[in-house]
Amino acid sequence: MLNKLSPWKKAGLYIVLILVCVLTLLPLVWMLSASLKLDKDVFRIPIEWIPSNPAWSNYQRIWDQVPMLRFTFNTFKITVITTIIQVFTCSFAAYGFAKCQFKGRNLLFLIYVATIAVPWQVYMLPQYSMIQQFGLVDTHASLILLHAFDAFGVFLLRQFCMGIPNELLEAARIDGLSEYGVYRKIVLPQMGPSIATLVIFTFVTNWNDFMGPMIYLNSTELKTVQLGIRMFMGQYSTEYGLIMAASVVSLIPVVIVFLIFQKQFVQGIATSGLKG
Amino acid sequence: MATKEKADRNAAASKKSSGMTLKRRQTIVGMSFITPNFIGFFVLILIPVLFTFRLCFSRWDGYNPMEFAGLENFRYIFTHKVFQDAVIKTLIFTVCSVGITTFLSLGLAVLINQKLKGIGIFRTAIFFPYVASVVAVAAVWQMLFQKDMGLINEVLRFFGVADPPGWLASTKWALTGVIIVNIWKSMGYYMIIYLAALQDVPTSLVEASMIDGANAWQRFWKVKWPLLSNATFFVVMMLTINSFKSFDLIYALTEGGPGTATTLMSNYIYNQSFVSWDYGRASAAAMVLFAIVAVITLFQFRIEKKFSND
């Protein structure tokens, strides 16, 4: 059998892997530990990794000191709407690009792909100017528009769509299905896993988005979770325990999604990476 | 649901006009699939990108009438010390991030690509920083990097470093600190790409080389490494582009400071945009960034083509 390792090598490998993981996870473990400490204990040496007297009150206080609940709701709202728009328009366009023959298709797709390589900084100002002219600055709509038409989604779904055999679609067309019927009855059901991948990526991107809300949102009641933590850091810069507690709370949804859908994540990266 | 209605409407329309040539009808059907996304893409991404080309030759603050400025904006930024430094710092940041991250992610992928119990847990642990939000990550690293009380300097002092650096608070060390966090956060992503490529290496090839008596070291460099060239190009180019445009992590960590110690090109563009509200200069700097990234991308396609021809 391949990769048959001797017990010694195996043990050595485990030790190296454990060391690596300790190093990568250390900041996050420290965050968790500090979130349960009083400010005066956060930097105390030697470090008490598991606080003997956990300050659970940190987790209570964050909801009182800034409207964290409101921010969480706002973030969820923006994320859900963006994801819905993405899934519908992207899967539609992906089918058009992958399976419909028409003039100018390849050029159009090239333009889509080319914009993926354009750094956001290049057009963020004209984009702001445009959204300002729509009168949407300082609304959630601005952030939804900002993320809903990302070319990456079209690209990702098209890559998956290309893998659906043409014979299958041809057979369906001969059976009298229109292109829209083929899309709805044959292609869409097959795209399930790739749509799941897109949903997860969109969720994480939106949940973690920091620059978008920072540029577009001014009103406190409209702000998102990430801005909420920044508010903490600004207003209570020495309340280390509190800042860490807010950070931990902001990570929880992503941790849950990540642990459940890890397979799709890995698949999505591998697909967009190697065929791109 | 709007897309579905539109689809039905279009379907009805295409049935009615059965007199049309097949080609024409195919074009309309194909376009109808793309249109809903394309409208948003066109208005919110394509137009702004094209508009930047015009803005970089203009003088504009977003309110007063726009004036043609010729090359004035470019002349300004190229003689602006902060921009010059930003270009140099961006290059340093990019070279360090790309080199170290590529090396580490390949090493990690090789480590993880073993049939061991619980390997999935290790993969998850290494990948997780990539999905963690930059704001939370920046908050904790700021504390770890604290000069007098931070964990990192505690460790350094334990190993005998008498006067450890001030990291993010010091003009000399802030860039290094930012690079460390950037590598920590992104290496898991590139590890996954390498891992996928390693798993695509045909086992028959590896087995054949084992029968020929190749040791693990030879197996890697003589058999697997050449097959990883595509993945390596992808990783290096993605890393390069992402380093040039990385912004939010640096902003969350240092806001470009102290002073201008971590003001990279993308921070410069942001400051010209949303602090100075100078659309022309911001767009000129953006154009320079765009040109660099475009050249790298084209270079990537060239090399990829060359290698796939060989």
mmCIF file of C-alpha atoms in Angstrom, chain B residues 35-287:
data_model
loop_
_atom_site.group_PDB
_atom_site.id
_atom_site.type_symbol
_atom_site.label_atom_id
_atom_site.label_comp_id
_atom_site.label_asym_id
_atom_site.label_seq_id
_atom_site.Cartn_x
_atom_site.Cartn_y
_atom_site.Cartn_z
ATOM 1 C CA THR B 35 -28.844 39.714 -18.901
ATOM 2 C CA PRO B 36 -30.034 39.771 -15.261
ATOM 3 C CA ASN B 37 -26.499 39.432 -13.981
ATOM 4 C CA PHE B 38 -24.994 41.506 -16.742
ATOM 5 C CA ILE B 39 -27.067 44.587 -15.989
ATOM 6 C CA GLY B 40 -25.763 44.694 -12.440
ATOM 7 C CA PHE B 41 -22.263 43.817 -13.531
ATOM 8 C CA PHE B 42 -22.276 46.469 -16.253
ATOM 9 C CA VAL B 43 -23.565 49.301 -14.068
ATOM 10 C CA LEU B 44 -21.710 48.520 -10.853
ATOM 11 C CA ILE B 45 -18.405 47.113 -12.024
ATOM 12 C CA LEU B 46 -17.707 47.657 -15.709
ATOM 13 C CA ILE B 47 -18.717 51.332 -15.899
ATOM 14 C CA PRO B 48 -16.777 52.254 -12.738
ATOM 15 C CA VAL B 49 -13.695 50.464 -14.078
ATOM 16 C CA LEU B 50 -13.924 52.354 -17.375
ATOM 17 C CA PHE B 51 -14.688 55.601 -15.562
ATOM 18 C CA THR B 52 -11.395 55.331 -13.701
ATOM 19 C CA PHE B 53 -9.620 55.695 -17.055
ATOM 20 C CA ARG B 54 -11.262 59.063 -17.493
ATOM 21 C CA LEU B 55 -10.936 60.215 -13.881
ATOM 22 C CA CYS B 56 -7.193 59.742 -13.780
ATOM 23 C CA PHE B 57 -6.824 62.510 -16.367
ATOM 24 C CA SER B 58 -9.283 64.802 -14.580
ATOM 25 C CA ARG B 59 -9.475 67.183 -11.691
ATOM 26 C CA TRP B 60 -12.567 66.421 -9.650
ATOM 27 C CA ASP B 61 -13.748 66.450 -6.043
ATOM 28 C CA GLY B 62 -17.038 64.691 -6.713
ATOM 29 C CA TYR B 63 -19.197 67.856 -6.559
ATOM 30 C CA ASN B 64 -17.823 70.662 -8.700
ATOM 31 C CA PRO B 65 -17.621 70.289 -12.490
ATOM 32 C CA MET B 66 -14.918 67.944 -13.715
ATOM 33 C CA GLU B 67 -11.935 69.499 -15.461
ATOM 34 C CA PHE B 68 -9.438 67.937 -17.810
ATOM 35 C CA ALA B 69 -6.053 67.769 -16.102
ATOM 36 C CA GLY B 70 -3.857 65.894 -18.565
ATOM 37 C CA LEU B 71 -1.014 64.111 -16.846
ATOM 38 C CA GLU B 72 -1.018 66.402 -13.831
ATOM 39 C CA ASN B 73 -2.304 63.708 -11.454
ATOM 40 C CA PHE B 74 0.394 61.290 -12.508
ATOM 41 C CA ARG B 75 3.034 63.986 -12.175
ATOM 42 C CA TYR B 76 1.782 64.660 -8.651
ATOM 43 C CA ILE B 77 1.777 61.074 -7.419
ATOM 44 C CA PHE B 78 5.111 60.155 -8.991
ATOM 45 C CA THR B 79 6.787 63.068 -7.228
ATOM 46 C CA HIS B 80 4.853 62.518 -3.993
ATOM 47 C CA LYS B 81 7.209 60.983 -1.444
ATOM 48 C CA VAL B 82 4.383 59.091 0.241
ATOM 49 C CA PHE B 83 3.410 57.432 -3.040
ATOM 50 C CA GLN B 84 7.002 56.566 -3.918
ATOM 51 C CA ASP B 85 7.425 54.972 -0.518
ATOM 52 C CA ALA B 86 4.099 53.219 -0.909
ATOM 53 C CA VAL B 87 5.276 51.599 -4.151
ATOM 54 C CA ILE B 88 8.496 50.423 -2.525
ATOM 55 C CA LYS B 89 6.673 49.120 0.546
ATOM 56 C CA THR B 90 4.143 47.353 -1.648
ATOM 57 C CA LEU B 91 7.003 45.617 -3.441
ATOM 58 C CA ILE B 92 8.638 44.579 -0.161
ATOM 59 C CA PHE B 93 5.314 43.387 1.207
ATOM 60 C CA THR B 94 4.605 41.436 -1.985
ATOM 61 C CA VAL B 95 7.999 39.781 -2.330
ATOM 62 C CA CYS B 96 8.042 38.664 1.317
ATOM 63 C CA SER B 97 4.419 37.511 1.362
ATOM 64 C CA VAL B 98 4.669 35.627 -1.926
ATOM 65 C CA GLY B 99 7.981 33.918 -1.175
ATOM 66 C CA ILE B 100 7.256 32.815 2.356
ATOM 67 C CA THR B 101 3.600 31.910 1.812
ATOM 68 C CA THR B 102 4.336 29.779 -1.260
ATOM 69 C CA PHE B 103 7.052 27.920 0.607
ATOM 70 C CA LEU B 104 4.950 27.368 3.728
ATOM 71 C CA SER B 105 1.770 26.397 1.919
ATOM 72 C CA LEU B 106 3.595 23.809 -0.164
ATOM 73 C CA GLY B 107 5.280 22.399 2.933
ATOM 74 C CA LEU B 108 1.987 22.251 4.792
ATOM 75 C CA ALA B 109 0.228 20.594 1.852
ATOM 76 C CA VAL B 110 2.886 17.879 1.723
ATOM 77 C CA LEU B 111 2.502 17.348 5.477
ATOM 78 C CA ILE B 112 -1.272 17.183 5.281
ATOM 79 C CA ASN B 113 -1.312 14.934 2.206
ATOM 80 C CA GLN B 114 -0.807 11.792 4.325
ATOM 81 C CA LYS B 115 -3.143 9.002 5.148
ATOM 82 C CA LEU B 116 -3.236 9.554 8.887
ATOM 83 C CA LYS B 117 -6.045 9.396 11.355
ATOM 84 C CA GLY B 118 -7.502 12.807 12.180
ATOM 85 C CA ILE B 119 -5.711 14.572 9.342
ATOM 86 C CA GLY B 120 -8.909 16.500 8.601
ATOM 87 C CA ILE B 121 -8.669 18.231 11.976
ATOM 88 C CA PHE B 122 -5.201 19.545 11.161
ATOM 89 C CA ARG B 123 -6.343 20.762 7.763
ATOM 90 C CA THR B 124 -9.269 22.569 9.366
ATOM 91 C CA ALA B 125 -7.024 24.197 11.951
ATOM 92 C CA ILE B 126 -4.553 25.519 9.394
ATOM 93 C CA PHE B 127 -7.250 26.708 7.024
ATOM 94 C CA PHE B 128 -9.384 28.453 9.630
ATOM 95 C CA PRO B 129 -7.513 31.783 9.870
ATOM 96 C CA TYR B 130 -8.402 32.318 6.208
ATOM 97 C CA VAL B 131 -12.131 32.531 6.942
ATOM 98 C CA ALA B 132 -11.793 34.499 10.183
ATOM 99 C CA SER B 133 -12.732 38.162 9.837
ATOM 100 C CA VAL B 134 -9.899 40.656 9.476
ATOM 101 C CA VAL B 135 -11.342 42.862 12.191
ATOM 102 C CA ALA B 136 -11.335 40.137 14.834
ATOM 103 C CA VAL B 137 -7.962 38.871 13.663
ATOM 104 C CA ALA B 138 -6.485 42.371 13.768
ATOM 105 C CA ALA B 139 -7.859 42.935 17.260
ATOM 106 C CA VAL B 140 -6.130 39.899 18.678
ATOM 107 C CA TRP B 141 -2.838 40.414 16.825
ATOM 108 C CA GLN B 142 -2.658 43.995 18.055
ATOM 109 C CA MET B 143 -2.688 42.628 21.587
ATOM 110 C CA LEU B 144 -0.223 39.828 20.824
ATOM 111 C CA PHE B 145 2.132 42.417 19.295
ATOM 112 C CA GLN B 146 1.998 44.790 22.294
ATOM 113 C CA LYS B 147 5.485 46.038 23.100
ATOM 114 C CA ASP B 148 5.593 45.647 26.869
ATOM 115 C CA MET B 149 2.980 43.045 27.670
ATOM 116 C CA GLY B 150 2.276 41.206 24.431
ATOM 117 C CA LEU B 151 2.702 37.457 24.177
ATOM 118 C CA ILE B 152 5.130 37.618 21.257
ATOM 119 C CA ASN B 153 7.598 39.856 23.071
ATOM 120 C CA GLU B 154 7.215 37.744 26.215
ATOM 121 C CA VAL B 155 8.341 34.757 24.182
ATOM 122 C CA LEU B 156 11.191 36.745 22.627
ATOM 123 C CA ARG B 157 12.342 37.874 26.054
ATOM 124 C CA PHE B 158 12.179 34.292 27.270
ATOM 125 C CA PHE B 159 14.600 33.398 24.484
ATOM 126 C CA GLY B 160 16.948 36.145 25.565
ATOM 127 C CA VAL B 161 16.017 39.048 23.297
ATOM 128 C CA ALA B 162 16.668 41.923 25.677
ATOM 129 C CA ASP B 163 14.959 44.700 23.758
ATOM 130 C CA PRO B 164 12.188 43.235 21.556
ATOM 131 C CA PRO B 165 10.644 45.499 18.890
ATOM 132 C CA GLY B 166 7.467 47.526 19.250
ATOM 133 C CA TRP B 167 5.966 45.768 16.199
ATOM 134 C CA LEU B 168 2.816 47.509 14.957
ATOM 135 C CA ALA B 169 3.570 50.620 17.020
ATOM 136 C CA SER B 170 7.076 51.058 15.647
ATOM 137 C CA THR B 171 7.795 52.601 12.243
ATOM 138 C CA LYS B 172 10.673 50.175 11.775
ATOM 139 C CA TRP B 173 8.832 46.939 12.525
ATOM 140 C CA ALA B 174 5.202 47.611 11.601
ATOM 141 C CA LEU B 175 5.592 46.345 8.031
ATOM 142 C CA THR B 176 7.164 43.110 9.280
ATOM 143 C CA GLY B 177 4.296 42.648 11.717
ATOM 144 C CA VAL B 178 1.739 43.175 8.974
ATOM 145 C CA ILE B 179 3.523 40.668 6.707
ATOM 146 C CA ILE B 180 3.535 38.052 9.481
ATOM 147 C CA VAL B 181 -0.201 38.379 10.049
ATOM 148 C CA ASN B 182 -0.850 38.305 6.310
ATOM 149 C CA ILE B 183 1.108 35.071 5.887
ATOM 150 C CA TRP B 184 -0.576 33.503 8.897
ATOM 151 C CA LYS B 185 -3.995 34.361 7.543
ATOM 152 C CA SER B 186 -3.563 33.310 3.924
ATOM 153 C CA MET B 187 -1.318 30.232 3.943
ATOM 154 C CA GLY B 188 -4.211 27.834 4.595
ATOM 155 C CA TYR B 189 -5.931 28.893 1.387
ATOM 156 C CA TYR B 190 -2.901 28.212 -0.779
ATOM 157 C CA MET B 191 -2.254 24.997 1.092
ATOM 158 C CA ILE B 192 -5.668 23.777 -0.103
ATOM 159 C CA ILE B 193 -4.741 24.568 -3.715
ATOM 160 C CA TYR B 194 -1.487 22.652 -3.403
ATOM 161 C CA LEU B 195 -3.290 19.822 -1.646
ATOM 162 C CA ALA B 196 -5.754 19.482 -4.524
ATOM 163 C CA ALA B 197 -2.866 19.431 -6.992
ATOM 164 C CA LEU B 198 -0.976 16.822 -4.953
ATOM 165 C CA GLN B 199 -4.022 14.600 -4.881
ATOM 166 C CA ASP B 200 -4.228 14.828 -8.668
ATOM 167 C CA VAL B 201 -0.757 13.294 -9.017
ATOM 168 C CA PRO B 202 -1.411 9.786 -10.386
ATOM 169 C CA THR B 203 -0.573 7.184 -7.746
ATOM 170 C CA SER B 204 0.726 4.871 -10.474
ATOM 171 C CA LEU B 205 3.548 7.318 -11.186
ATOM 172 C CA VAL B 206 4.524 7.518 -7.534
ATOM 173 C CA GLU B 207 4.345 3.745 -7.144
ATOM 174 C CA ALA B 208 6.472 3.230 -10.235
ATOM 175 C CA SER B 209 9.157 5.510 -8.839
ATOM 176 C CA MET B 210 9.030 3.621 -5.541
ATOM 177 C CA ILE B 211 9.646 0.361 -7.356
ATOM 178 C CA ASP B 212 12.588 2.057 -9.058
ATOM 179 C CA GLY B 213 13.937 2.703 -5.582
ATOM 180 C CA ALA B 214 13.357 6.440 -5.271
ATOM 181 C CA ASN B 215 13.332 7.708 -1.692
ATOM 182 C CA ALA B 216 10.745 10.158 -0.382
ATOM 183 C CA TRP B 217 12.915 13.166 -1.164
ATOM 184 C CA GLN B 218 13.524 12.058 -4.756
ATOM 185 C CA ARG B 219 9.891 11.088 -5.160
ATOM 186 C CA PHE B 220 8.874 14.607 -4.281
ATOM 187 C CA TRP B 221 11.365 16.576 -6.364
ATOM 188 C CA LYS B 222 11.620 14.261 -9.389
ATOM 189 C CA VAL B 223 8.027 13.058 -9.672
ATOM 190 C CA LYS B 224 5.601 15.343 -7.865
ATOM 191 C CA TRP B 225 7.240 18.754 -8.093
ATOM 192 C CA PRO B 226 7.218 18.915 -11.935
ATOM 193 C CA LEU B 227 3.541 17.967 -11.900
ATOM 194 C CA LEU B 228 2.863 20.808 -9.465
ATOM 195 C CA SER B 229 4.160 23.507 -11.810
ATOM 196 C CA ASN B 230 0.649 24.601 -12.799
ATOM 197 C CA ALA B 231 -0.406 24.898 -9.192
ATOM 198 C CA THR B 232 2.772 26.768 -8.317
ATOM 199 C CA PHE B 233 2.205 29.315 -11.052
ATOM 200 C CA PHE B 234 -1.340 29.782 -9.940
ATOM 201 C CA VAL B 235 -0.333 30.173 -6.299
ATOM 202 C CA VAL B 236 2.481 32.616 -7.051
ATOM 203 C CA MET B 237 0.372 34.769 -9.347
ATOM 204 C CA MET B 238 -2.679 34.795 -7.086
ATOM 205 C CA LEU B 239 -0.460 35.676 -4.150
ATOM 206 C CA THR B 240 1.192 38.463 -6.112
ATOM 207 C CA ILE B 241 -2.104 39.983 -7.201
ATOM 208 C CA ASN B 242 -3.623 39.592 -3.745
ATOM 209 C CA SER B 243 -0.586 41.171 -2.113
ATOM 210 C CA PHE B 244 -0.795 44.175 -4.412
ATOM 211 C CA LYS B 245 -4.403 44.730 -3.546
ATOM 212 C CA SER B 246 -4.397 43.668 0.096
ATOM 213 C CA PHE B 247 -5.867 46.431 2.091
ATOM 214 C CA ASP B 248 -8.437 45.632 4.726
ATOM 215 C CA LEU B 249 -6.118 43.551 6.891
ATOM 216 C CA ILE B 250 -3.475 46.290 6.899
ATOM 217 C CA TYR B 251 -6.069 48.953 7.531
ATOM 218 C CA ALA B 252 -7.562 46.979 10.403
ATOM 219 C CA LEU B 253 -4.112 46.391 11.918
ATOM 220 C CA THR B 254 -2.454 49.785 11.574
ATOM 221 C CA GLU B 255 -4.588 52.098 9.386
ATOM 222 C CA GLY B 256 -1.430 52.545 7.309
ATOM 223 C CA GLY B 257 0.596 53.821 10.256
ATOM 224 C CA PRO B 258 2.392 54.594 12.421
ATOM 225 C CA GLY B 259 2.963 57.664 10.260
ATOM 226 C CA THR B 260 3.076 56.141 6.805
ATOM 227 C CA ALA B 261 5.043 53.053 7.829
ATOM 228 C CA THR B 262 2.480 50.613 6.423
ATOM 229 C CA THR B 263 0.877 52.840 3.796
ATOM 230 C CA LEU B 264 0.948 50.574 0.745
ATOM 231 C CA MET B 265 -0.419 51.557 -2.647
ATOM 232 C CA SER B 266 -3.934 50.436 -1.806
ATOM 233 C CA ASN B 267 -3.910 52.483 1.419
ATOM 234 C CA TYR B 268 -2.657 55.458 -0.557
ATOM 235 C CA ILE B 269 -5.559 55.104 -2.983
ATOM 236 C CA TYR B 270 -7.978 54.871 -0.083
ATOM 237 C CA ASN B 271 -6.559 57.982 1.570
ATOM 238 C CA GLN B 272 -6.683 59.998 -1.649
ATOM 239 C CA SER B 273 -10.262 58.774 -2.179
ATOM 240 C CA PHE B 274 -12.045 58.889 1.116
ATOM 241 C CA VAL B 275 -9.848 61.186 3.172
ATOM 242 C CA SER B 276 -8.677 63.797 0.633
ATOM 243 C CA TRP B 277 -11.609 63.255 -1.779
ATOM 244 C CA ASP B 278 -9.253 63.856 -4.687
ATOM 245 C CA TYR B 279 -10.795 61.700 -7.414
ATOM 246 C CA GLY B 280 -8.099 62.474 -9.964
ATOM 247 C CA ARG B 281 -5.088 61.576 -7.852
ATOM 248 C CA ALA B 282 -6.830 58.537 -6.391
ATOM 249 C CA SER B 283 -7.636 57.296 -9.891
ATOM 250 C CA ALA B 284 -4.112 57.963 -11.140
ATOM 251 C CA ALA B 285 -2.709 55.877 -8.287
ATOM 252 C CA ALA B 286 -5.366 53.242 -8.986
ATOM 253 C CA MET B 287 -4.278 53.166 -12.628
#
